[in-house]
Amino acid sequence: MASVDRSLVANLPMFAGLAPAEQDELLREARSTRYPKGSAVFDQGAKADHFYLLLHGHLRVEKVTPQGHQSVVRYVSAGELFGVAQAMNLTHYPATAVAAVDSIALAWPSSSWNRLLAKYPSLAASALQTVGSRLQDTQARVMEISSEQVEQRVAHALLRLAKQAGRKVAAGVEIDFPISRQDVAEMTGTTLHTVSRILSAWEQQGLVEGGRQRIVLRDTSRLHVLAEDEAAKPRSKL
Amino acid sequence: MASVDRSLVANLPMFAGLAPAEQDELLREARSTRYPKGSAVFDQGAKADHFYLLLHGHLRVEKVTPQGHQSVVRYVSAGELFGVAQAMNLTHYPATAVAAVDSIALAWPSSSWNRLLAKYPSLAASALQTVGSRLQDTQARVMEISSEQVEQRVAHALLRLAKQAGRKVAAGVEIDFPISRQDVAEMTGTTLHTVSRILSAWEQQGLVEGGRQRIVLRDTSRLHVLAEDEAAKPRSKL
């Protein structure tokens, strides 16, 4: 158990509205843990004993249907709350959170949630914004999957990742964690074959630059045009 | 402006944790409005001036993409918070809310949100559960749309509606508001033609009973089997 200094968290939305003494108090109840790349913070279906704040790194959140179909639900970036199952009245985690790179998270016992919520309104506001922005993203994915061409969906997914976890590099904006074509396929409800075909075409056109587990957006404005293409017809749906 | 008696709301999650004097105080800041069937409480893109609690009736929440594709996002039932755009850091409503039947809602100014949240932790908890359960539902739709046969998706959608707003009738469980086959198509990312074909087959098999704007689930256990069919193969995804 490592002790976490207030300076690491003071600027995060969840802590920003609190006095230094309150920040210390909230931190004292947390334990910090390091998760090596590839390890799970929690598993889908496990009892939701803790809720978390990601201090460093990136997590990939995955979900498997009863039929065995796997999907990448989202990525979590530093500063975000996650695993707040308790806040949503769930007793078990609805998905698995895996470290996409070496990561560090703070954990609080779920049993403290209601008490902390009553004591620190900024925790409630932060949790609401976390869950709310996920709802917006997920809603956008429903609209995309049910009405858009697969090319538009892939463009939207890459732009969303770049907005959430983009890092300026010489060639453009790099998505700041390892991401495979299979991950992109699972985010967009399509196949590895289709994603590979689309990304290869985009590489040739200078829109993106790929590599093993690596994607750089070289021309975000042309990707935006592709994503929002008003001339695109809704695909025939079945 | 109608005055609302505490007895109408005392058992709702948002009010249940409050003392009677607090309930009265929270109610005094609200105004209550009647929305005739077919009228909009707010429109997609409008400034999010208020947040709401549905006291009576049912609302249909609709969203239109920039490409003009319309989708039914969800239905809101009595007792639920809605239009909490402010809580999600949105300045404008992301969707349109239309009364599916004659409905009554309480409205609070969005500008009071942060003050009320700090004063009444149960408001935060209620909002979190509202937004959280929507996130779960929306996530389930993403999984369904990207991995399931359209027949499974329709079965899931009907079971979800019955759970949210089912009413026991002689023939089974009736969805307690007017719902058209087009609505079901827009909820499941498919076409009117496909939904009609599926529902007609199910009617012949005694699974559902339909009518104009009316759906009764006659055999929910067989619908569950259809929805969860483990033998079902993921459809080929483009």
CSV table of C-alpha atoms in Angstrom, one decimal:
chain,number,residue,atom,x,y,z
A,1,MET,CA,0.0,0.0,0.0
A,2,ALA,CA,1.6,3.2,-1.2
A,3,SER,CA,0.7,6.6,0.3
A,4,VAL,CA,-0.5,9.1,-2.3
A,5,ASP,CA,0.3,12.8,-2.1
A,6,ARG,CA,-2.5,15.3,-2.4
A,7,SER,CA,-0.5,17.1,-5.2
A,8,LEU,CA,-1.2,14.1,-7.5
A,9,VAL,CA,-4.9,14.5,-7.3
A,10,ALA,CA,-5.7,18.1,-6.3
A,11,ASN,CA,-6.5,19.1,-9.9
A,12,LEU,CA,-8.8,16.2,-10.7
A,13,PRO,CA,-12.5,17.1,-11.0
A,14,MET,CA,-13.3,14.8,-8.1
A,15,PHE,CA,-11.0,16.6,-5.8
A,16,ALA,CA,-10.9,20.1,-7.2
A,17,GLY,CA,-13.9,21.4,-5.1
A,18,LEU,CA,-12.5,20.2,-1.8
A,19,ALA,CA,-10.4,21.9,0.8
A,20,PRO,CA,-6.9,20.4,1.3
A,21,ALA,CA,-7.9,18.8,4.6
A,22,GLU,CA,-10.8,17.1,2.9
A,23,GLN,CA,-8.6,15.9,0.1
A,24,ASP,CA,-6.3,14.3,2.6
A,25,GLU,CA,-9.2,12.7,4.4
A,26,LEU,CA,-10.6,11.2,1.2
A,27,LEU,CA,-7.1,10.0,0.2
A,28,ARG,CA,-6.6,8.4,3.6
A,29,GLU,CA,-9.5,6.0,2.9
A,30,ALA,CA,-8.0,4.9,-0.4
A,31,ARG,CA,-5.4,2.4,-1.2
A,32,SER,CA,-3.2,2.7,-4.3
A,33,THR,CA,-2.3,-0.2,-6.5
A,34,ARG,CA,-0.1,-0.7,-9.6
A,35,TYR,CA,-1.5,-2.8,-12.4
A,36,PRO,CA,1.1,-4.1,-14.9
A,37,LYS,CA,0.1,-4.0,-18.6
A,38,GLY,CA,-2.3,-6.9,-19.3
A,39,SER,CA,-3.5,-7.4,-15.7
A,40,ALA,CA,-7.1,-7.0,-14.7
A,41,VAL,CA,-8.3,-4.5,-12.1
A,42,PHE,CA,-11.5,-6.4,-11.8
A,43,ASP,CA,-13.4,-9.1,-13.8
A,44,GLN,CA,-16.9,-9.0,-15.2
A,45,GLY,CA,-19.3,-10.7,-12.8
A,46,ALA,CA,-17.0,-10.3,-9.8
A,47,LYS,CA,-18.5,-8.8,-6.6
A,48,ALA,CA,-18.1,-5.0,-6.8
A,49,ASP,CA,-16.2,-4.5,-3.6
A,50,HIS,CA,-14.4,-1.3,-4.6
A,51,PHE,CA,-14.7,1.8,-6.8
A,52,TYR,CA,-11.6,3.3,-8.4
A,53,LEU,CA,-9.9,6.4,-9.7
A,54,LEU,CA,-7.3,6.0,-12.4
A,55,LEU,CA,-4.2,7.9,-11.4
A,56,HIS,CA,-1.9,6.9,-14.3
A,57,GLY,CA,-2.2,4.8,-17.4
A,58,HIS,CA,-5.0,3.6,-19.6
A,59,LEU,CA,-7.5,0.8,-19.1
A,60,ARG,CA,-9.5,-1.2,-21.7
A,61,VAL,CA,-13.0,-2.1,-20.6
A,62,GLU,CA,-14.2,-5.4,-22.1
A,63,LYS,CA,-17.5,-7.2,-22.0
A,64,VAL,CA,-18.5,-10.7,-23.1
A,65,THR,CA,-22.1,-11.6,-23.9
A,66,PRO,CA,-23.7,-14.9,-22.8
A,67,GLN,CA,-23.1,-16.0,-26.4
A,68,GLY,CA,-19.4,-15.4,-26.0
A,69,HIS,CA,-19.2,-12.3,-28.2
A,70,GLN,CA,-16.5,-10.0,-26.9
A,71,SER,CA,-16.7,-6.2,-27.2
A,72,VAL,CA,-14.4,-3.3,-26.2
A,73,VAL,CA,-16.8,-1.1,-24.2
A,74,ARG,CA,-14.5,1.9,-23.7
A,75,TYR,CA,-11.1,3.1,-22.6
A,76,VAL,CA,-10.5,4.8,-19.3
A,77,SER,CA,-7.9,7.6,-19.0
A,78,ALA,CA,-6.1,9.0,-16.0
A,79,GLY,CA,-8.3,11.2,-13.8
A,80,GLU,CA,-11.5,9.2,-14.5
A,81,LEU,CA,-13.6,7.3,-11.9
A,82,PHE,CA,-14.4,3.7,-12.9
A,83,GLY,CA,-15.9,0.6,-11.4
A,84,VAL,CA,-18.6,2.7,-9.8
A,85,ALA,CA,-21.0,-0.2,-10.0
A,86,GLN,CA,-22.4,0.6,-6.5
A,87,ALA,CA,-23.5,4.1,-7.7
A,88,MET,CA,-25.5,2.4,-10.4
A,89,ASN,CA,-27.2,-0.1,-8.0
A,90,LEU,CA,-25.2,-3.0,-9.4
A,91,THR,CA,-23.7,-5.5,-6.9
A,92,HIS,CA,-21.3,-7.0,-9.5
A,93,TYR,CA,-19.0,-5.4,-12.1
A,94,PRO,CA,-20.7,-5.4,-15.5
A,95,ALA,CA,-17.4,-5.6,-17.4
A,96,THR,CA,-13.7,-6.4,-17.1
A,97,ALA,CA,-11.1,-3.6,-16.7
A,98,VAL,CA,-7.6,-4.5,-18.1
A,99,ALA,CA,-4.5,-2.3,-17.9
A,100,ALA,CA,-3.7,-1.4,-21.5
A,101,VAL,CA,-0.4,0.0,-20.3
A,102,ASP,CA,1.2,-0.1,-16.8
A,103,SER,CA,-1.3,1.8,-14.7
A,104,ILE,CA,-2.0,3.0,-11.1
A,105,ALA,CA,-5.4,3.3,-9.5
A,106,LEU,CA,-6.8,4.4,-6.2
A,107,ALA,CA,-9.5,2.1,-4.7
A,108,TRP,CA,-12.2,2.9,-2.1
A,109,PRO,CA,-14.5,0.3,-0.5
A,110,SER,CA,-17.9,0.3,-2.2
A,111,SER,CA,-19.4,0.2,1.3
A,112,SER,CA,-18.2,3.8,1.8
A,113,TRP,CA,-19.9,5.1,-1.3
A,114,ASN,CA,-23.1,6.5,0.2
A,115,ARG,CA,-21.3,8.0,3.2
A,116,LEU,CA,-18.6,9.7,0.9
A,117,LEU,CA,-21.3,10.9,-1.5
A,118,ALA,CA,-23.2,12.6,1.3
A,119,LYS,CA,-20.1,14.2,2.7
A,120,TYR,CA,-18.4,15.3,-0.6
A,121,PRO,CA,-20.9,16.6,-3.2
A,122,SER,CA,-18.0,17.0,-5.7
A,123,LEU,CA,-17.7,13.2,-5.7
A,124,ALA,CA,-21.3,13.0,-6.8
A,125,ALA,CA,-20.9,15.6,-9.4
A,126,SER,CA,-17.8,13.9,-10.7
A,127,ALA,CA,-19.4,10.5,-10.8
A,128,LEU,CA,-22.4,11.9,-12.6
A,129,GLN,CA,-20.3,13.5,-15.2
A,130,THR,CA,-18.3,10.3,-15.7
A,131,VAL,CA,-21.4,8.2,-16.0
A,132,GLY,CA,-23.2,10.9,-18.1
A,133,SER,CA,-20.4,11.3,-20.6
A,134,ARG,CA,-20.2,7.5,-21.0
A,135,LEU,CA,-24.0,7.5,-21.6
A,136,GLN,CA,-23.5,10.1,-24.3
A,137,ASP,CA,-20.7,8.1,-25.9
A,138,THR,CA,-22.6,4.9,-25.8
A,139,GLN,CA,-25.7,6.5,-27.2
A,140,ALA,CA,-23.6,7.9,-30.0
A,141,ARG,CA,-22.4,4.3,-30.7
A,142,VAL,CA,-25.9,3.0,-30.9
A,143,MET,CA,-26.8,5.7,-33.4
A,144,GLU,CA,-23.6,5.0,-35.4
A,145,ILE,CA,-24.0,1.2,-35.4
A,146,SER,CA,-27.7,1.4,-36.4
A,147,SER,CA,-27.5,4.1,-39.0
A,148,GLU,CA,-24.0,4.5,-40.4
A,149,GLN,CA,-21.7,2.9,-42.8
A,150,VAL,CA,-18.9,0.9,-41.2
A,151,GLU,CA,-16.3,3.4,-42.6
A,152,GLN,CA,-18.1,6.3,-40.7
A,153,ARG,CA,-18.2,4.2,-37.5
A,154,VAL,CA,-14.4,3.5,-37.7
A,155,ALA,CA,-13.8,7.2,-38.3
A,156,HIS,CA,-16.0,8.2,-35.3
A,157,ALA,CA,-14.3,5.6,-33.0
A,158,LEU,CA,-10.8,6.9,-33.9
A,159,LEU,CA,-11.8,10.5,-33.4
A,160,ARG,CA,-13.4,9.7,-30.1
A,161,LEU,CA,-10.2,7.9,-28.9
A,162,ALA,CA,-8.1,10.8,-30.1
A,163,LYS,CA,-10.2,13.3,-28.2
A,164,GLN,CA,-10.0,11.2,-25.1
A,165,ALA,CA,-6.4,10.1,-25.2
A,166,GLY,CA,-4.7,11.8,-28.1
A,167,ARG,CA,-1.1,12.9,-27.9
A,168,LYS,CA,0.4,15.4,-30.4
A,169,VAL,CA,3.3,13.9,-32.3
A,170,ALA,CA,5.2,15.1,-35.4
A,171,ALA,CA,3.0,13.1,-37.8
A,172,GLY,CA,-0.3,14.1,-36.2
A,173,VAL,CA,-2.3,12.9,-33.1
A,174,GLU,CA,-1.3,9.5,-31.7
A,175,ILE,CA,-3.7,7.4,-29.6
A,176,ASP,CA,-1.8,7.2,-26.4
A,177,PHE,CA,-2.1,3.5,-25.6
A,178,PRO,CA,-1.6,0.2,-27.5
A,179,ILE,CA,-4.6,-0.5,-29.6
A,180,SER,CA,-5.0,-3.3,-32.1
A,181,ARG,CA,-7.2,-3.5,-35.2
A,182,GLN,CA,-9.1,-6.2,-33.4
A,183,ASP,CA,-9.9,-3.7,-30.6
A,184,VAL,CA,-11.2,-1.2,-33.2
A,185,ALA,CA,-13.3,-4.0,-34.7
A,186,GLU,CA,-14.8,-4.8,-31.3
A,187,MET,CA,-15.5,-1.1,-30.6
A,188,THR,CA,-17.4,-0.7,-33.9
A,189,GLY,CA,-19.3,-3.9,-34.2
A,190,THR,CA,-17.5,-5.1,-37.3
A,191,THR,CA,-14.8,-7.6,-38.2
A,192,LEU,CA,-11.0,-7.5,-38.1
A,193,HIS,CA,-11.0,-8.0,-41.9
A,194,THR,CA,-13.2,-5.0,-42.5
A,195,VAL,CA,-11.1,-2.7,-40.2
A,196,SER,CA,-7.9,-3.8,-41.8
A,197,ARG,CA,-9.2,-3.1,-45.2
A,198,ILE,CA,-10.4,0.4,-44.2
A,199,LEU,CA,-7.2,1.3,-42.3
A,200,SER,CA,-5.0,0.1,-45.1
A,201,ALA,CA,-6.9,2.3,-47.6
A,202,TRP,CA,-6.7,5.3,-45.2
A,203,GLU,CA,-2.9,4.8,-44.8
A,204,GLN,CA,-2.5,4.9,-48.5
A,205,GLN,CA,-4.5,8.2,-48.6
A,206,GLY,CA,-2.4,9.7,-45.8
A,207,LEU,CA,-5.3,9.8,-43.3
A,208,VAL,CA,-3.7,7.6,-40.6
A,209,GLU,CA,-0.5,5.8,-39.9
A,210,GLY,CA,-0.5,2.5,-38.3
A,211,GLY,CA,1.9,0.0,-36.7
A,212,ARG,CA,1.7,-2.9,-34.3
A,213,GLN,CA,-0.8,-1.8,-31.6
A,214,ARG,CA,-0.3,1.9,-32.7
A,215,ILE,CA,-2.5,4.4,-34.5
A,216,VAL,CA,-1.6,8.0,-35.5
A,217,LEU,CA,-4.3,10.2,-37.0
A,218,ARG,CA,-2.5,12.2,-39.6
A,219,ASP,CA,-5.4,14.2,-41.0
A,220,THR,CA,-8.2,14.7,-38.4
A,221,SER,CA,-10.1,17.2,-40.5
A,222,ARG,CA,-10.5,14.7,-43.4
A,223,LEU,CA,-11.5,12.0,-40.9
A,224,HIS,CA,-14.2,14.4,-39.5
A,225,VAL,CA,-15.5,14.9,-43.0
A,226,LEU,CA,-15.6,11.1,-43.5
A,227,ALA,CA,-17.3,10.6,-40.1
A,228,GLU,CA,-20.0,13.2,-40.7
A,229,ASP,CA,-20.5,12.6,-44.4
A,230,GLU,CA,-24.0,14.1,-45.0
A,231,ALA,CA,-24.2,12.5,-48.3
A,232,ALA,CA,-23.8,9.0,-46.8
A,233,LYS,CA,-27.0,7.0,-47.0
A,234,PRO,CA,-28.1,4.9,-44.0
A,235,ARG,CA,-26.9,1.4,-44.8
A,236,SER,CA,-29.7,-1.1,-45.6
A,237,LYS,CA,-30.4,-2.5,-42.2
A,238,LEU,CA,-30.6,-6.3,-42.6
B,1,MET,CA,-48.6,26.4,-12.2
B,2,ALA,CA,-50.2,23.7,-10.1
B,3,SER,CA,-49.2,23.0,-6.5
B,4,VAL,CA,-48.0,19.5,-5.9
B,5,ASP,CA,-48.7,17.7,-2.7
B,6,ARG,CA,-45.8,15.9,-0.9
B,7,SER,CA,-47.9,12.7,-0.8
B,8,LEU,CA,-47.5,12.4,-4.6
B,9,VAL,CA,-43.7,12.2,-4.5
B,10,ALA,CA,-42.8,11.0,-1.0
B,11,ASN,CA,-42.1,7.4,-2.1
B,12,LEU,CA,-40.0,8.3,-5.2
B,13,PRO,CA,-36.3,7.4,-4.8
B,14,MET,CA,-35.3,11.0,-5.2
B,15,PHE,CA,-37.5,12.1,-2.2
B,16,ALA,CA,-37.5,9.0,-0.1
B,17,GLY,CA,-34.4,9.9,1.9
B,18,LEU,CA,-35.6,13.4,2.8
B,19,ALA,CA,-37.5,14.7,5.8
B,20,PRO,CA,-41.0,16.1,5.1
B,21,ALA,CA,-39.8,19.7,5.5
B,22,GLU,CA,-37.1,19.1,2.9
B,23,GLN,CA,-39.5,17.4,0.5
B,24,ASP,CA,-41.7,20.5,0.7
B,25,GLU,CA,-38.8,22.8,0.2
B,26,LEU,CA,-37.6,20.9,-2.9
B,27,LEU,CA,-41.2,20.8,-4.3
B,28,ARG,CA,-41.6,24.6,-3.7
B,29,GLU,CA,-38.8,25.2,-6.2
B,30,ALA,CA,-40.5,23.1,-8.9
B,31,ARG,CA,-43.3,23.9,-11.3
B,32,SER,CA,-45.6,21.2,-12.5
B,33,THR,CA,-46.8,21.0,-16.1
B,34,ARG,CA,-49.2,18.8,-18.1
B,35,TYR,CA,-48.1,17.6,-21.5
B,36,PRO,CA,-50.9,16.3,-23.8
B,37,LYS,CA,-50.1,13.2,-25.8
B,38,GLY,CA,-47.8,14.0,-28.7
B,39,SER,CA,-46.4,17.3,-27.3
B,40,ALA,CA,-42.7,17.8,-26.6
B,41,VAL,CA,-41.4,18.5,-23.1
B,42,PHE,CA,-38.2,19.7,-24.8
B,43,ASP,CA,-36.5,19.5,-28.2
B,44,GLN,CA,-33.1,18.1,-29.2
B,45,GLY,CA,-30.6,21.0,-29.5
B,46,ALA,CA,-32.6,23.4,-27.3
B,47,LYS,CA,-30.9,25.1,-24.4
B,48,ALA,CA,-31.2,22.8,-21.3
B,49,ASP,CA,-32.9,25.3,-19.0
B,50,HIS,CA,-34.6,22.7,-16.8
B,51,PHE,CA,-34.4,19.2,-15.4
B,52,TYR,CA,-37.5,17.2,-14.8
B,53,LEU,CA,-39.1,14.5,-12.8
B,54,LEU,CA,-41.9,12.6,-14.5
B,55,LEU,CA,-44.9,12.4,-12.1
B,56,HIS,CA,-47.4,10.6,-14.4
B,57,GLY,CA,-47.4,9.1,-17.9
B,58,HIS,CA,-44.8,8.0,-20.3
B,59,LEU,CA,-42.3,9.8,-22.6
B,60,ARG,CA,-40.7,8.7,-25.7
B,61,VAL,CA,-37.1,10.0,-26.1
B,62,GLU,CA,-36.0,10.5,-29.8
B,63,LYS,CA,-32.8,11.5,-31.4
B,64,VAL,CA,-32.0,12.5,-35.0
B,65,THR,CA,-28.5,12.1,-36.5
B,66,PRO,CA,-27.0,14.9,-38.7
B,67,GLN,CA,-27.8,12.5,-41.5
B,68,GLY,CA,-31.5,12.6,-40.6
B,69,HIS,CA,-31.7,9.1,-39.3
B,70,GLN,CA,-34.3,8.9,-36.4
B,71,SER,CA,-34.0,6.6,-33.4
B,72,VAL,CA,-36.1,6.0,-30.3
B,73,VAL,CA,-33.5,6.3,-27.5
B,74,ARG,CA,-35.7,5.1,-24.6
B,75,TYR,CA,-38.9,5.5,-22.8
B,76,VAL,CA,-39.2,7.4,-19.5
B,77,SER,CA,-41.7,6.1,-16.8
B,78,ALA,CA,-43.3,7.9,-13.9
B,79,GLY,CA,-40.9,8.5,-11.0
B,80,GLU,CA,-37.8,8.9,-13.3
B,81,LEU,CA,-35.6,12.0,-13.6
B,82,PHE,CA,-35.0,13.1,-17.1
B,83,GLY,CA,-33.5,16.0,-19.0
B,84,VAL,CA,-30.6,16.1,-16.5
B,85,ALA,CA,-28.3,17.5,-19.2
B,86,GLN,CA,-26.7,19.9,-16.8
B,87,ALA,CA,-25.6,17.0,-14.6
B,88,MET,CA,-23.8,15.5,-17.6
B,89,ASN,CA,-22.1,18.8,-18.4
B,90,LEU,CA,-24.3,19.4,-21.5
B,91,THR,CA,-25.7,22.8,-22.2
B,92,HIS,CA,-28.3,21.6,-24.7
B,93,TYR,CA,-30.7,18.7,-24.6
B,94,PRO,CA,-29.2,15.8,-26.6
B,95,ALA,CA,-32.6,14.4,-27.6
B,96,THR,CA,-36.3,15.2,-27.8
B,97,ALA,CA,-38.8,14.1,-25.1
B,98,VAL,CA,-42.3,13.6,-26.4
B,99,ALA,CA,-45.4,12.6,-24.3
B,100,ALA,CA,-46.4,9.1,-25.4
B,101,VAL,CA,-49.6,9.5,-23.4
B,102,ASP,CA,-51.0,12.5,-21.5
B,103,SER,CA,-48.2,13.1,-18.9
B,104,ILE,CA,-47.3,15.4,-16.0
B,105,ALA,CA,-43.8,16.5,-15.1
B,106,LEU,CA,-42.1,18.6,-12.4
B,107,ALA,CA,-39.4,21.0,-13.6
B,108,TRP,CA,-36.6,22.7,-11.8
B,109,PRO,CA,-34.3,25.3,-13.2
B,110,SER,CA,-30.9,23.8,-14.3
B,111,SER,CA,-29.2,26.7,-12.6
B,112,SER,CA,-30.3,25.2,-9.3
B,113,TRP,CA,-28.7,21.8,-10.0
B,114,ASN,CA,-25.4,22.3,-8.2
B,115,ARG,CA,-27.0,23.9,-5.2
B,116,LEU,CA,-29.7,21.2,-4.9
B,117,LEU,CA,-27.1,18.5,-5.4
B,118,ALA,CA,-24.9,19.8,-2.5
B,119,LYS,CA,-28.0,20.2,-0.3
B,120,TYR,CA,-29.8,16.9,-1.0
B,121,PRO,CA,-27.4,13.9,-1.5
B,122,SER,CA,-30.4,11.7,-2.3
B,123,LEU,CA,-30.9,13.8,-5.4
B,124,ALA,CA,-27.3,12.9,-6.5
B,125,ALA,CA,-27.9,9.2,-5.7
B,126,SER,CA,-31.1,9.2,-7.6
B,127,ALA,CA,-29.6,11.0,-10.6
B,128,LEU,CA,-26.7,8.6,-10.6
B,129,GLN,CA,-28.9,5.6,-10.6
B,130,THR,CA,-31.0,7.1,-13.4
B,131,VAL,CA,-28.1,7.8,-15.6
B,132,GLY,CA,-26.3,4.6,-14.6
B,133,SER,CA,-29.2,2.3,-15.5
B,134,ARG,CA,-29.5,4.1,-18.8
B,135,LEU,CA,-25.9,3.5,-19.4
B,136,GLN,CA,-26.4,-0.2,-18.7
B,137,ASP,CA,-29.4,-0.4,-21.0
B,138,THR,CA,-27.6,1.5,-23.8
B,139,GLN,CA,-24.5,-0.7,-23.3
B,140,ALA,CA,-26.8,-3.7,-23.7
B,141,ARG,CA,-28.2,-2.3,-26.9
B,142,VAL,CA,-24.7,-1.8,-28.3
B,143,MET,CA,-23.9,-5.5,-27.6
B,144,GLU,CA,-27.1,-6.6,-29.1
B,145,ILE,CA,-26.9,-4.5,-32.2
B,146,SER,CA,-23.3,-5.6,-32.8
B,147,SER,CA,-23.6,-9.3,-32.0
B,148,GLU,CA,-27.1,-10.5,-32.2
B,149,GLN,CA,-29.6,-11.6,-34.8
B,150,VAL,CA,-32.4,-9.0,-35.4
B,151,GLU,CA,-34.9,-11.5,-33.9
B,152,GLN,CA,-33.0,-11.6,-30.6
B,153,ARG,CA,-32.7,-7.8,-30.6
B,154,VAL,CA,-36.5,-7.4,-30.9
B,155,ALA,CA,-37.1,-10.0,-28.2
B,156,HIS,CA,-34.6,-8.1,-25.9
B,157,ALA,CA,-36.3,-4.7,-26.6
B,158,LEU,CA,-39.8,-6.0,-25.9
B,159,LEU,CA,-38.6,-7.7,-22.6
B,160,ARG,CA,-36.9,-4.5,-21.5
B,161,LEU,CA,-40.0,-2.4,-22.2
B,162,ALA,CA,-42.1,-5.0,-20.3
B,163,LYS,CA,-39.8,-4.8,-17.3
B,164,GLN,CA,-39.8,-1.0,-17.3
B,165,ALA,CA,-43.5,-0.4,-18.1
B,166,GLY,CA,-45.3,-3.8,-18.1
B,167,ARG,CA,-48.9,-4.1,-16.9
B,168,LYS,CA,-50.4,-7.5,-16.1
B,169,VAL,CA,-53.5,-8.1,-18.3
B,170,ALA,CA,-55.5,-11.3,-18.8
B,171,ALA,CA,-53.5,-12.3,-22.0
B,172,GLY,CA,-50.1,-11.6,-20.4
B,173,VAL,CA,-48.0,-8.5,-19.9
B,174,GLU,CA,-49.0,-5.3,-21.8
B,175,ILE,CA,-46.6,-2.5,-22.6
B,176,ASP,CA,-48.3,0.3,-20.8
B,177,PHE,CA,-48.1,3.0,-23.5
B,178,PRO,CA,-48.8,3.3,-27.2
B,179,ILE,CA,-46.0,1.8,-29.2
B,180,SER,CA,-45.8,1.3,-33.0
B,181,ARG,CA,-43.8,-1.2,-35.0
B,182,GLN,CA,-41.9,1.7,-36.4
B,183,ASP,CA,-40.9,2.6,-32.8
B,184,VAL,CA,-39.6,-0.9,-32.2
B,185,ALA,CA,-37.7,-0.7,-35.5
B,186,GLU,CA,-36.0,2.5,-34.4
B,187,MET,CA,-35.1,1.0,-31.0
B,188,THR,CA,-33.5,-2.1,-32.6
B,189,GLY,CA,-31.7,-0.5,-35.5
B,190,THR,CA,-33.7,-2.4,-38.1
B,191,THR,CA,-36.6,-1.7,-40.5
B,192,LEU,CA,-40.4,-1.6,-40.2
B,193,HIS,CA,-40.6,-4.4,-42.7
B,194,THR,CA,-38.4,-6.7,-40.6
B,195,VAL,CA,-40.2,-5.9,-37.3
B,196,SER,CA,-43.6,-6.5,-39.0
B,197,ARG,CA,-42.4,-9.9,-40.3
B,198,ILE,CA,-41.0,-10.9,-36.9
B,199,LEU,CA,-44.0,-9.8,-34.9
B,200,SER,CA,-46.5,-11.4,-37.3
B,201,ALA,CA,-44.7,-14.7,-37.0
B,202,TRP,CA,-44.6,-14.4,-33.2
B,203,GLU,CA,-48.4,-13.6,-33.1
B,204,GLN,CA,-49.0,-16.8,-35.0
B,205,GLN,CA,-46.9,-18.7,-32.5
B,206,GLY,CA,-48.8,-17.2,-29.6
B,207,LEU,CA,-45.8,-15.3,-28.2
B,208,VAL,CA,-47.2,-11.8,-28.6
B,209,GLU,CA,-50.5,-10.1,-29.4
B,210,GLY,CA,-50.5,-6.9,-31.3
B,211,GLY,CA,-52.9,-4.1,-32.3
B,212,ARG,CA,-52.6,-0.5,-33.4
B,213,GLN,CA,-49.9,1.0,-31.1
B,214,ARG,CA,-50.3,-1.9,-28.7
B,215,ILE,CA,-48.2,-4.9,-27.7
B,216,VAL,CA,-49.0,-7.7,-25.3
B,217,LEU,CA,-46.3,-10.2,-24.4
B,218,ARG,CA,-48.2,-13.5,-24.0
B,219,ASP,CA,-45.3,-15.8,-23.4
B,220,THR,CA,-42.4,-14.0,-21.7
B,221,SER,CA,-40.5,-17.2,-20.9
B,222,ARG,CA,-40.3,-18.3,-24.6
B,223,LEU,CA,-39.3,-14.7,-25.5
B,224,HIS,CA,-36.5,-15.0,-22.9
B,225,VAL,CA,-35.4,-18.2,-24.6
B,226,LEU,CA,-35.4,-16.4,-28.0
B,227,ALA,CA,-33.5,-13.4,-26.6
B,228,GLU,CA,-30.8,-15.5,-24.9
B,229,ASP,CA,-30.5,-18.2,-27.5
B,230,GLU,CA,-27.1,-19.6,-26.9
B,231,ALA,CA,-27.0,-21.5,-30.1
B,232,ALA,CA,-27.5,-18.3,-32.0
B,233,LYS,CA,-24.4,-17.4,-34.1
B,234,PRO,CA,-23.2,-13.8,-34.2
B,235,ARG,CA,-24.5,-12.4,-37.5
B,236,SER,CA,-21.9,-11.7,-40.1
B,237,LYS,CA,-21.1,-8.1,-39.4
B,238,LEU,CA,-20.8,-6.3,-42.8
